[in-house]
Amino acid sequence: MTTSPVPVIDVTGLRKRYGRVEALADLTMTVEPGEVFGFLGPNGAGKTTTVKLLLGLARPSGGRGRVLGAPLGDREARRRIGYLPELFRYQPWLRAREVLALHADLMGLPAAGRGRAFDDALELVGLTDRASDSVGGFSKGMQQRLGLGVALVGEPALVVLDEPTSALDPLGRIDVRGILRTARDRGTAVFLNSHLLSEVEQVCDRVAIIDRGRVVAEGPLAAVLGEEETRIRTEGLAPPGLAALQAFEPLRLDGSDLVARELAAERVPELVAALVVLGIRVHGVTSGRESLEQRFLQLVGRDREGAA
Amino acid sequence: MITIARLTIGEAARRRILWVLIALAIVAVAITGWGVDRLVSAARDSGSSPLTIQLGVSQILIFIAFMFSFVLAMTAAFLGSPAIATDIESGIALALLARPIRRSSYLLGRWLGLALVLAAYGAGSGLLAILVVGWVSGYMPPSIWLPLAYVVGQGLVVLALSLLLSTRLPPIGAGAVAVVAFGLAWMAGSIERVGVAIAAGNPGVDLSIIGQLGRVILPTDGLWRGVIYGLEPGVVIAAASGQPLAEANPFFAASPPSAELVAWSVAWAVLVMGAAAISLRRREL
């Protein structure tokens, strides 16, 4: 599949009010073709509202946006979008394969090649053996797998997945990561709405963190996570002791951990030696970027403090 | 729209709604046939004339049609009221309406599928009842197709109302409102007819506005008059027309529904479905 230079999602200043409640305040973001984009936020941040606006299931109160180069909710664009809702439910009287056939009909997929497309989708989500079983007999996890298959059938240009692993066990979550990578390899852009940070961290190329209807951080994962830091687990270090370590600034204390930013790798042993000279006991040293969870808490927590 | 209509009919078949309706129709027709056969036998044994028996059977047939029209209206309400509301509440609508399908097509597909189920059930079981009663009693109404068309028409009107309500109300609420509206429309027509009898002795009394208003708001009672008219023998119409007490009888019709009423019923259903389409289009999912 060829990629288009036009962003698959491009929204500016998108707003949505439900009565007196402002679900989205000012959402601006871009998703490029073929990337896995993680959309993160705490409960009630406006994630599902955003998804519904992108798909034309709800109307924006303001702002503008385009999906696959067309206005929000455009019918022709929806032909090339797959969607797994957070509240996923499929006709319980249909068989798994019939659900795929229904959605293929609605998408207007050509009859030729449908059988192969259904087989591929069912195999991808691990439901090949249950293709002829009624959906009514499926567990929630199996229904969510079917929903993933429905979203991916027909090789859409964009799939929008709203909390796609909420009903899955740990093995199922690992499978989903593989499914997302497969979709990306096929050239499909993935908009992954999730609050499971580890999931996002492992598969997403870029992320946006949203809180109270606004994007508080957006960009490649490495950029959102920020610079590397060195964390030294210590015993006996108090804030006055930091004065003796000015040569290694910027430093901060996080509980009993000493955290150094922008510290070159070759200077880490020097810092440890300085601590030992000061009589501080050192229990461990780790270097790396912040985890997405730490960054998320920092952003959302800072925003909350600012609002308070 | 055709995909959704096919899905709706498939749902009725897979969820055994169709088979339950067919079984109910067979049981109801069997009991009706047996009952009418017993009554006719008893009447013949007591020496009643064939004309008296035919008049009696025609009245029984109208009573049966009355019960059936109510059952059909209830069926329409209980098929139509969850059709949209349940899809929205369960989340099924999210996956469907994110596809390149207009909401109006989804709504019309739902209506078409349910209308076909309802019409097949209404016409099939109604025809079977008329034929069985004719077989055991020898009485065949002057028209078979006209009363069937009117009774199915009533059902389709109630179905359109239920679908409109289903775009905004939960299933039970939508069904309850549709059934109550159907009952009130019948009562408005009955009050109008009683008013005709009272007006014969008191020219100052005119209750016809109640019936007229009722038929504008919900034209089911006007269509019900067509069912009665089609099932009555010509001799009853000739003898009772113009008699105030006969005109007051809710199971007698001196004339078929006017062309205006039939046209209004069609326009009403179209307008209500149009309102349902607007309501669904504006609904945030």
Coordinates of C-alpha atoms in Angstrom, one line a residue:
Chain A
M1 CA 0.0 0.0 0.0
T2 CA 1.4 3.4 -0.9
T3 CA 1.4 6.1 1.8
S4 CA 0.0 9.5 1.2
P5 CA 1.6 12.7 2.3
V6 CA -1.7 13.9 3.6
P7 CA -2.1 13.2 7.4
V8 CA -4.6 10.6 8.2
I9 CA -5.9 12.7 11.1
D10 CA -5.4 16.4 11.3
V11 CA -7.5 18.3 13.8
T12 CA -7.2 21.9 15.0
G13 CA -8.9 23.5 18.0
L14 CA -11.5 20.7 18.2
R15 CA -14.1 21.4 20.9
K16 CA -17.1 19.4 22.2
R17 CA -19.6 20.4 24.8
Y18 CA -22.3 18.2 26.2
G19 CA -24.7 20.7 27.8
R20 CA -22.6 22.4 30.5
V21 CA -19.9 19.9 30.4
E22 CA -16.9 20.6 28.2
A23 CA -15.6 17.2 27.1
L24 CA -13.0 18.6 24.7
A25 CA -11.6 22.1 25.1
D26 CA -9.1 22.7 22.3
L27 CA -7.7 19.5 20.7
T28 CA -5.0 19.9 18.1
M29 CA -3.1 16.9 16.8
T30 CA -1.8 15.2 13.6
V31 CA -1.5 11.5 12.8
E32 CA 0.7 10.6 9.9
P33 CA 0.1 7.7 7.5
G34 CA 1.4 4.3 8.5
E35 CA 2.2 5.2 12.1
V36 CA 0.9 3.7 15.4
F37 CA -0.3 6.7 17.3
G38 CA -1.0 6.4 21.0
F39 CA -3.8 8.6 22.5
L40 CA -3.4 8.6 26.2
G41 CA -5.3 10.3 29.0
P42 CA -7.0 9.6 32.4
N43 CA -10.6 8.6 32.6
G44 CA -12.9 11.5 31.5
A45 CA -10.1 13.3 29.6
G46 CA -12.0 13.3 26.3
K47 CA -10.5 10.3 24.6
T48 CA -13.7 8.5 23.5
T49 CA -15.3 11.8 22.7
T50 CA -12.4 12.5 20.3
V51 CA -12.8 9.1 18.7
K52 CA -16.5 9.7 18.2
L53 CA -15.9 13.1 16.6
L54 CA -13.3 11.6 14.2
L55 CA -15.8 9.0 13.1
G56 CA -18.8 11.3 12.7
L57 CA -20.6 9.6 15.6
A58 CA -20.9 12.9 17.4
R59 CA -20.7 16.5 16.1
P60 CA -18.0 18.9 17.2
S61 CA -19.0 22.2 18.9
G62 CA -16.1 24.0 17.3
G63 CA -12.8 23.7 15.6
R64 CA -12.1 21.8 12.4
G65 CA -10.6 18.5 11.4
R66 CA -10.0 16.1 8.5
V67 CA -9.6 12.4 8.5
L68 CA -8.0 10.8 5.4
G69 CA -8.1 14.2 3.8
A70 CA -11.9 14.5 4.1
P71 CA -14.1 16.4 6.6
L72 CA -15.0 14.7 9.9
G73 CA -17.6 12.0 9.4
D74 CA -17.3 11.9 5.6
R75 CA -18.9 8.8 4.2
E76 CA -16.3 8.0 1.6
A77 CA -13.5 8.4 4.1
R78 CA -15.3 6.0 6.5
R79 CA -15.1 3.3 3.8
R80 CA -11.3 3.2 4.5
I81 CA -11.6 3.3 8.3
G82 CA -11.8 0.4 10.7
Y83 CA -13.2 0.9 14.2
L84 CA -13.3 -1.0 17.4
P85 CA -15.5 0.8 19.9
E86 CA -14.8 0.9 23.6
L87 CA -18.4 -0.5 24.1
F88 CA -17.9 -3.3 21.6
R89 CA -20.9 -5.5 20.9
Y90 CA -21.8 -7.5 17.8
Q91 CA -25.1 -9.1 16.8
P92 CA -25.2 -12.2 19.1
W93 CA -27.4 -14.1 16.6
L94 CA -24.7 -13.9 13.9
R95 CA -21.7 -16.2 13.5
A96 CA -18.3 -14.7 13.6
R97 CA -17.8 -14.9 9.9
E98 CA -21.2 -13.4 9.2
V99 CA -20.3 -10.4 11.3
L100 CA -17.3 -9.9 9.1
A101 CA -19.5 -10.3 6.0
L102 CA -22.0 -7.8 7.3
H103 CA -19.3 -5.2 7.8
A104 CA -17.8 -6.0 4.4
D105 CA -21.3 -5.4 2.9
L106 CA -21.5 -2.0 4.7
M107 CA -18.0 -1.1 3.5
G108 CA -18.9 -2.1 -0.1
L109 CA -16.0 -4.5 -0.3
P110 CA -15.9 -6.3 -3.6
A111 CA -17.2 -9.9 -3.5
A112 CA -14.0 -11.3 -5.0
G113 CA -11.4 -12.0 -2.4
R114 CA -13.7 -11.6 0.6
G115 CA -13.3 -15.2 1.7
R116 CA -9.5 -14.8 1.9
A117 CA -9.9 -11.4 3.7
F118 CA -12.2 -13.0 6.3
D119 CA -9.8 -16.0 6.8
D120 CA -6.9 -13.6 7.2
A121 CA -8.8 -11.4 9.7
L122 CA -10.0 -14.4 11.7
E123 CA -6.5 -15.9 11.8
L124 CA -4.9 -12.6 12.8
V125 CA -7.2 -12.3 15.9
G126 CA -7.0 -16.1 16.7
L127 CA -10.6 -16.9 15.9
T128 CA -10.1 -19.3 12.9
D129 CA -11.6 -22.2 14.9
R130 CA -14.6 -20.2 16.0
A131 CA -15.5 -18.7 12.6
S132 CA -18.8 -20.7 12.4
D133 CA -19.8 -20.1 16.1
S134 CA -22.5 -17.7 17.2
V135 CA -21.2 -14.5 18.7
G136 CA -23.7 -14.9 21.5
G137 CA -21.6 -17.7 22.9
F138 CA -18.4 -15.7 22.8
S139 CA -16.7 -14.5 26.0
K140 CA -16.0 -10.7 26.2
G141 CA -12.4 -11.3 25.3
M142 CA -13.4 -13.2 22.2
Q143 CA -15.9 -10.5 21.2
Q144 CA -13.1 -8.0 21.5
R145 CA -10.9 -10.1 19.3
L146 CA -13.7 -10.3 16.8
G147 CA -14.1 -6.6 17.0
L148 CA -10.4 -6.2 16.1
G149 CA -10.9 -8.5 13.2
V150 CA -13.9 -6.4 12.1
A151 CA -11.8 -3.3 12.3
L152 CA -9.0 -4.7 10.3
V153 CA -11.0 -6.4 7.5
G154 CA -10.5 -4.9 4.1
E155 CA -7.1 -3.5 4.9
P156 CA -8.3 0.0 5.9
A157 CA -6.0 3.0 5.7
L158 CA -6.8 3.9 9.3
V159 CA -8.0 1.8 12.3
V160 CA -9.3 3.5 15.3
L161 CA -9.1 1.2 18.4
D162 CA -10.8 2.4 21.6
E163 CA -9.3 0.6 24.6
P164 CA -8.7 -2.6 22.5
T165 CA -7.4 -4.8 25.3
S166 CA -9.9 -3.9 28.0
A167 CA -11.4 -7.4 28.0
L168 CA -8.3 -9.4 27.2
D169 CA -6.0 -11.5 29.5
P170 CA -2.2 -10.8 29.4
L171 CA -1.7 -13.3 26.6
G172 CA -4.4 -11.5 24.6
R173 CA -2.7 -8.2 25.2
I174 CA 0.6 -9.6 23.8
D175 CA -1.4 -10.8 20.8
V176 CA -2.8 -7.4 20.2
R177 CA 0.7 -5.8 20.2
G178 CA 1.5 -8.3 17.4
I179 CA -1.7 -7.4 15.6
L180 CA -0.9 -3.7 15.7
R181 CA 2.6 -4.3 14.4
T182 CA 1.2 -6.4 11.6
A183 CA -1.3 -3.6 10.7
R184 CA 1.6 -1.1 10.7
D185 CA 3.6 -3.4 8.4
R186 CA 0.7 -3.4 6.0
G187 CA 0.8 0.4 5.9
T188 CA -2.3 0.9 8.0
A189 CA -2.2 3.8 10.4
V190 CA -3.4 2.9 13.9
F191 CA -5.0 5.4 16.3
L192 CA -4.8 3.6 19.7
N193 CA -6.9 5.1 22.4
S194 CA -5.8 3.6 25.7
H195 CA -5.0 4.3 29.3
L196 CA -2.7 1.2 29.5
L197 CA 0.6 3.0 29.3
S198 CA 2.8 -0.1 29.0
E199 CA 0.8 -1.2 26.0
V200 CA 1.3 2.2 24.3
E201 CA 5.0 2.4 25.2
Q202 CA 5.7 -0.9 23.5
V203 CA 3.9 -0.3 20.2
C204 CA 3.4 3.3 19.5
D205 CA 5.6 5.5 17.2
R206 CA 4.1 8.7 18.5
V207 CA 1.8 9.6 21.4
A208 CA -0.4 12.4 22.5
I209 CA -1.3 12.8 26.2
I210 CA -4.7 14.5 26.7
D211 CA -6.1 15.8 29.9
R212 CA -9.3 17.7 30.4
G213 CA -9.9 17.9 26.7
R214 CA -6.5 19.4 25.8
V215 CA -3.3 17.8 24.5
V216 CA -0.7 18.4 27.1
A217 CA 2.1 16.6 25.2
E218 CA 2.5 15.2 21.7
G219 CA 5.3 13.8 19.6
P220 CA 7.6 10.8 19.1
L221 CA 7.7 8.6 22.2
A222 CA 11.3 9.5 22.9
A223 CA 10.6 13.2 22.8
V224 CA 7.6 13.0 25.0
L225 CA 9.6 10.9 27.5
G226 CA 12.2 13.6 27.6
E227 CA 16.0 13.4 28.3
E228 CA 17.7 10.5 29.9
E229 CA 18.1 10.5 33.7
T230 CA 20.3 8.6 36.1
R231 CA 18.7 7.3 39.3
I232 CA 20.8 6.4 42.3
R233 CA 19.2 4.6 45.2
T234 CA 20.9 6.0 48.3
E235 CA 20.7 5.9 52.0
G236 CA 21.5 8.8 54.3
L237 CA 21.3 11.6 51.7
A238 CA 19.4 14.8 52.8
P239 CA 18.7 18.0 50.8
P240 CA 21.7 19.9 52.4
G241 CA 24.0 17.2 51.0
L242 CA 23.1 18.2 47.5
A243 CA 25.2 21.4 47.9
A244 CA 28.4 19.3 47.9
L245 CA 27.4 17.8 44.5
Q246 CA 27.0 21.0 42.5
A247 CA 29.4 19.8 39.8
F248 CA 26.8 17.2 38.8
E249 CA 23.8 19.6 38.5
P250 CA 20.9 19.5 37.7
L251 CA 20.1 17.1 40.5
R252 CA 17.0 16.4 42.5
L253 CA 15.9 14.1 45.3
D254 CA 13.0 11.8 44.6
G255 CA 12.4 10.3 48.0
S256 CA 15.6 8.6 48.9
D257 CA 16.6 8.4 45.2
L258 CA 19.0 10.9 43.8
V259 CA 18.1 11.8 40.2
A260 CA 20.6 13.4 37.8
R261 CA 19.5 14.7 34.4
E262 CA 21.7 15.2 31.4
L263 CA 24.6 13.4 33.1
A264 CA 27.1 11.9 30.6
A265 CA 27.5 8.2 31.1
E266 CA 31.3 8.5 31.8
R267 CA 30.5 10.8 34.8
V268 CA 28.2 8.4 36.6
P269 CA 31.0 6.6 38.4
E270 CA 32.4 10.0 39.5
L271 CA 29.0 10.9 41.0
V272 CA 28.8 7.6 42.8
A273 CA 32.4 8.1 44.1
A274 CA 31.5 11.6 45.4
L275 CA 28.5 10.2 47.3
V276 CA 30.7 7.5 48.9
V277 CA 33.2 10.2 49.9
L278 CA 30.3 12.0 51.6
G279 CA 29.4 8.9 53.6
I280 CA 26.3 8.1 51.6
R281 CA 25.5 4.4 51.1
V282 CA 24.7 3.6 47.4
H283 CA 22.3 0.6 46.8
G284 CA 21.9 0.8 43.1
V285 CA 22.3 2.9 39.9
T286 CA 20.0 2.9 36.9
S287 CA 20.2 5.0 33.8
G288 CA 17.5 5.5 31.2
R289 CA 14.5 7.6 30.2
E290 CA 11.5 8.2 32.3
S291 CA 8.9 5.5 31.9
L292 CA 5.8 6.7 30.1
E293 CA 3.9 6.2 33.4
Q294 CA 6.2 8.6 35.2
R295 CA 5.9 11.1 32.4
F296 CA 2.2 10.7 32.3
L297 CA 1.8 11.2 36.0
Q298 CA 4.1 14.2 35.8
L299 CA 2.1 15.9 33.0
V300 CA -1.3 15.1 34.3
G301 CA -0.4 15.7 37.9
R302 CA 1.3 19.1 37.0
D303 CA -1.8 20.1 35.1
R304 CA -4.0 19.3 38.1
E305 CA -1.8 21.3 40.4
G306 CA -1.9 24.2 38.0
A307 CA -5.7 24.1 37.9
A308 CA -6.1 23.9 41.6
Chain B
M1 CA -30.6 -0.1 3.4
I2 CA -31.1 -3.5 1.8
T3 CA -28.2 -4.9 3.9
I4 CA -29.8 -3.6 7.1
A5 CA -33.3 -4.9 6.0
R6 CA -31.8 -8.4 5.4
L7 CA -30.0 -8.2 8.7
T8 CA -33.3 -7.3 10.4
I9 CA -35.2 -10.2 8.8
G10 CA -32.3 -12.6 9.6
E11 CA -32.5 -11.4 13.2
A12 CA -36.2 -12.1 13.4
A13 CA -35.6 -15.6 12.0
R14 CA -32.5 -16.4 14.1
R15 CA -34.0 -15.1 17.3
R16 CA -37.1 -17.2 16.7
I17 CA -39.4 -14.2 16.6
L18 CA -40.7 -15.3 13.2
W19 CA -41.3 -18.9 14.3
V20 CA -43.1 -17.8 17.5
L21 CA -45.4 -15.5 15.5
I22 CA -46.1 -18.3 13.0
A23 CA -46.8 -20.8 15.9
L24 CA -49.1 -18.2 17.6
A25 CA -51.0 -17.6 14.4
I26 CA -51.5 -21.3 13.8
V27 CA -52.7 -21.8 17.4
A28 CA -55.0 -18.8 17.3
V29 CA -56.5 -19.8 13.9
A30 CA -57.0 -23.4 15.1
I31 CA -58.8 -22.2 18.3
T32 CA -60.9 -19.7 16.3
G33 CA -61.9 -22.3 13.7
W34 CA -62.8 -24.8 16.4
G35 CA -64.9 -22.2 18.3
V36 CA -66.7 -20.9 15.2
D37 CA -67.4 -24.5 14.1
R38 CA -69.0 -25.2 17.5
L39 CA -71.1 -22.0 17.5
V40 CA -72.3 -22.6 13.9
S41 CA -73.2 -26.3 14.8
A42 CA -75.1 -25.1 17.9
A43 CA -76.9 -22.5 15.8
R44 CA -77.9 -25.0 13.1
D45 CA -79.1 -27.4 15.7
S46 CA -81.3 -24.8 17.3
G47 CA -82.9 -24.1 13.9
S48 CA -81.3 -20.7 13.1
S49 CA -81.7 -19.6 9.4
P50 CA -78.6 -19.6 7.2
L51 CA -78.9 -15.8 7.0
T52 CA -78.9 -15.4 10.8
I53 CA -75.9 -17.7 11.0
Q54 CA -74.0 -15.7 8.4
L55 CA -74.8 -12.4 10.2
G56 CA -73.6 -13.9 13.5
V57 CA -70.4 -15.3 11.9
S58 CA -69.6 -11.9 10.3
Q59 CA -69.9 -10.2 13.7
I60 CA -67.6 -12.9 15.3
L61 CA -65.2 -12.4 12.5
I62 CA -65.1 -8.7 13.2
F63 CA -64.5 -9.4 16.9
I64 CA -61.6 -11.7 15.9
A65 CA -60.2 -9.0 13.6
F66 CA -60.5 -6.5 16.5
M67 CA -58.4 -8.7 18.8
F68 CA -56.0 -9.5 15.9
S69 CA -55.6 -5.8 15.0
F70 CA -54.6 -5.1 18.7
V71 CA -52.2 -8.1 18.7
L72 CA -50.7 -6.8 15.4
A73 CA -50.3 -3.3 16.8
M74 CA -48.7 -4.7 19.9
T75 CA -46.4 -6.8 17.7
A76 CA -45.5 -3.7 15.7
A77 CA -44.7 -1.8 18.9
F78 CA -42.6 -4.5 20.4
L79 CA -40.7 -5.1 17.2
G80 CA -40.2 -1.4 16.5
S81 CA -39.5 0.0 19.9
P82 CA -36.2 -1.8 20.6
A83 CA -35.0 -1.7 16.9
I84 CA -33.0 1.4 17.2
A85 CA -32.8 1.9 21.0
T86 CA -31.3 -1.4 21.8
D87 CA -28.7 -1.0 19.1
I88 CA -27.7 2.3 20.6
E89 CA -27.8 1.1 24.2
S90 CA -25.8 -2.0 23.5
G91 CA -23.1 -0.3 21.3
I92 CA -24.0 -2.3 18.2
A93 CA -24.9 1.0 16.5
L94 CA -21.4 2.4 17.1
A95 CA -19.8 -0.3 15.0
L96 CA -22.5 -0.1 12.3
L97 CA -22.9 3.6 12.0
A98 CA -19.1 4.2 11.8
R99 CA -19.3 2.4 8.4
P100 CA -20.1 4.4 5.3
I101 CA -23.9 4.1 5.8
R102 CA -26.3 7.0 6.2
R103 CA -28.3 7.0 9.4
S104 CA -31.5 7.4 7.4
S105 CA -30.5 4.2 5.4
Y106 CA -30.0 2.3 8.6
L107 CA -33.4 3.5 9.9
L108 CA -35.2 2.7 6.6
G109 CA -33.5 -0.7 6.5
R110 CA -34.8 -1.4 10.0
W111 CA -38.3 -0.3 9.0
L112 CA -38.3 -2.3 5.7
G113 CA -37.1 -5.5 7.4
L114 CA -39.7 -5.2 10.2
A115 CA -42.4 -4.1 7.8
L116 CA -41.9 -7.2 5.7
V117 CA -42.0 -9.4 8.8
L118 CA -45.1 -7.7 10.1
A119 CA -46.9 -7.7 6.8
A120 CA -46.2 -11.3 6.2
Y121 CA -47.4 -12.2 9.7
G122 CA -50.5 -9.9 9.5
A123 CA -51.6 -10.9 6.0
G124 CA -50.7 -14.6 6.4
S125 CA -52.4 -15.2 9.7
G126 CA -55.4 -12.9 8.8
L127 CA -55.9 -14.7 5.5
L128 CA -55.7 -18.1 7.2
A129 CA -58.3 -17.0 9.8
I130 CA -60.7 -15.8 7.1
L131 CA -60.3 -19.0 5.1
V132 CA -60.7 -21.3 8.1
V133 CA -63.8 -19.4 9.3
G134 CA -65.2 -19.6 5.8
W135 CA -64.5 -23.3 5.6
V136 CA -66.2 -24.2 8.9
S137 CA -69.1 -21.7 8.6
G138 CA -69.7 -21.1 4.9
Y139 CA -69.4 -17.3 5.3
M140 CA -66.9 -15.5 3.2
P141 CA -66.7 -11.7 3.6
P142 CA -67.3 -9.5 0.6
S143 CA -63.6 -8.7 0.4
I144 CA -60.7 -10.6 1.7
W145 CA -57.8 -8.4 0.6
L146 CA -59.2 -5.1 1.7
P147 CA -59.5 -5.9 5.4
L148 CA -56.1 -7.6 5.3
A149 CA -54.6 -4.5 3.7
Y150 CA -56.2 -2.2 6.3
V151 CA -55.1 -4.3 9.3
V152 CA -51.5 -4.5 8.0
G153 CA -51.7 -0.8 7.3
Q154 CA -52.6 -0.2 11.0
G155 CA -49.6 -2.3 12.0
L156 CA -47.2 -0.3 9.7
V157 CA -48.4 3.0 11.1
V158 CA -47.7 1.8 14.6
L159 CA -44.3 0.4 13.5
A160 CA -43.4 3.9 12.1
L161 CA -44.4 5.5 15.4
S162 CA -42.4 2.9 17.4
L163 CA -39.3 3.5 15.3
L164 CA -39.6 7.3 15.8
L165 CA -39.9 6.8 19.6
S166 CA -37.1 4.2 19.5
T167 CA -34.6 6.9 18.3
R168 CA -35.0 8.7 21.6
L169 CA -36.6 6.5 24.2
P170 CA -35.5 3.3 25.8
P171 CA -37.3 0.2 24.3
I172 CA -39.9 -0.3 27.1
G173 CA -40.8 3.4 27.1
A174 CA -41.1 3.5 23.3
G175 CA -43.3 0.4 23.2
A176 CA -45.5 1.5 26.0
V177 CA -46.1 5.0 24.4
A178 CA -46.9 3.4 21.0
V179 CA -49.4 0.9 22.5
V180 CA -51.1 3.6 24.6
A181 CA -51.3 5.9 21.6
F182 CA -53.0 3.1 19.5
G183 CA -55.5 2.5 22.3
L184 CA -56.3 6.2 22.7
A185 CA -56.8 6.5 18.9
W186 CA -59.3 3.7 19.0
M187 CA -61.1 5.3 22.0
A188 CA -61.2 8.7 20.2
G189 CA -63.0 7.0 17.3
S190 CA -65.4 5.2 19.6
I191 CA -66.3 8.4 21.4
E192 CA -66.9 10.0 18.1
R193 CA -69.4 7.3 17.1
V194 CA -71.2 7.4 20.4
G195 CA -71.4 11.2 19.8
V196 CA -73.1 10.5 16.5
A197 CA -75.9 8.5 18.3
I198 CA -76.3 11.2 21.0
A199 CA -76.3 14.0 18.3
A200 CA -79.3 12.3 16.6
G201 CA -81.5 13.4 19.6
N202 CA -79.4 16.5 20.6
P203 CA -78.4 18.5 17.5
G204 CA -76.2 20.8 19.7
V205 CA -73.9 17.9 20.6
D206 CA -71.0 17.3 18.3
L207 CA -68.2 15.0 19.3
S208 CA -66.9 14.4 15.8
I209 CA -64.0 16.7 16.4
I210 CA -62.5 14.2 18.8
G211 CA -62.5 11.4 16.2
Q212 CA -61.2 13.8 13.5
L213 CA -58.4 15.0 15.7
G214 CA -57.6 11.4 16.7
R215 CA -57.3 10.3 13.1
V216 CA -55.0 13.3 12.2
I217 CA -52.7 12.5 15.2
L218 CA -52.7 8.7 14.6
P219 CA -54.8 7.3 11.7
T220 CA -55.1 3.8 13.0
D221 CA -58.8 4.0 14.0
G222 CA -59.7 5.3 10.5
L223 CA -57.9 2.2 9.0
W224 CA -59.7 -0.1 11.5
R225 CA -63.0 1.1 10.0
G226 CA -61.8 -0.3 6.7
V227 CA -61.2 -3.7 8.3
I228 CA -64.8 -3.7 9.6
Y229 CA -66.3 -2.5 6.3
G230 CA -64.5 -5.2 4.4
L231 CA -65.7 -8.0 6.7
E232 CA -69.4 -7.0 6.9
P233 CA -72.0 -8.6 4.6
G234 CA -73.7 -6.0 2.3
V235 CA -77.1 -6.7 3.9
V236 CA -75.9 -5.4 7.3
I237 CA -74.5 -2.2 5.8
A238 CA -77.8 -1.6 3.9
A239 CA -79.9 -2.3 7.0
A240 CA -77.9 -0.4 9.6
S241 CA -76.7 2.6 7.7
G242 CA -78.2 5.8 9.0
Q243 CA -79.4 4.2 12.2
P244 CA -78.0 6.2 15.1
L245 CA -77.6 3.2 17.4
A246 CA -76.0 1.1 14.7
E247 CA -73.6 4.0 13.8
A248 CA -72.6 4.2 17.5
N249 CA -71.5 0.5 17.5
P250 CA -67.7 0.5 17.4
F251 CA -67.9 -2.8 15.4
F252 CA -69.9 -1.4 12.5
A253 CA -68.8 0.8 9.6
A254 CA -71.3 2.3 7.2
S255 CA -68.6 3.2 4.7
P256 CA -65.0 2.4 3.9
P257 CA -62.3 4.9 4.9
S258 CA -62.2 7.9 2.6
A259 CA -59.4 8.3 0.0
E260 CA -58.2 11.3 2.0
L261 CA -57.8 9.1 5.1
V262 CA -55.9 6.5 3.2
A263 CA -53.7 9.2 1.6
W264 CA -53.2 10.8 5.0
S265 CA -52.2 7.5 6.6
V266 CA -49.5 7.0 3.9
A267 CA -48.4 10.6 4.3
W268 CA -48.4 10.2 8.1
A269 CA -46.1 7.2 8.0
V270 CA -43.8 9.1 5.6
L271 CA -43.7 12.2 7.8
V272 CA -43.1 10.1 11.0
M273 CA -40.3 8.2 9.3
G274 CA -38.8 11.6 8.1
A275 CA -39.0 12.8 11.7
A276 CA -37.3 9.6 12.9
A277 CA -34.5 10.1 10.4
I278 CA -34.0 13.7 11.6
S279 CA -34.1 12.6 15.2
L280 CA -31.5 9.8 14.6
R281 CA -29.3 12.1 12.6
R282 CA -29.2 14.6 15.4
R283 CA -28.6 12.0 18.0
E284 CA -25.1 11.9 19.6
L285 CA -23.9 8.4 19.9

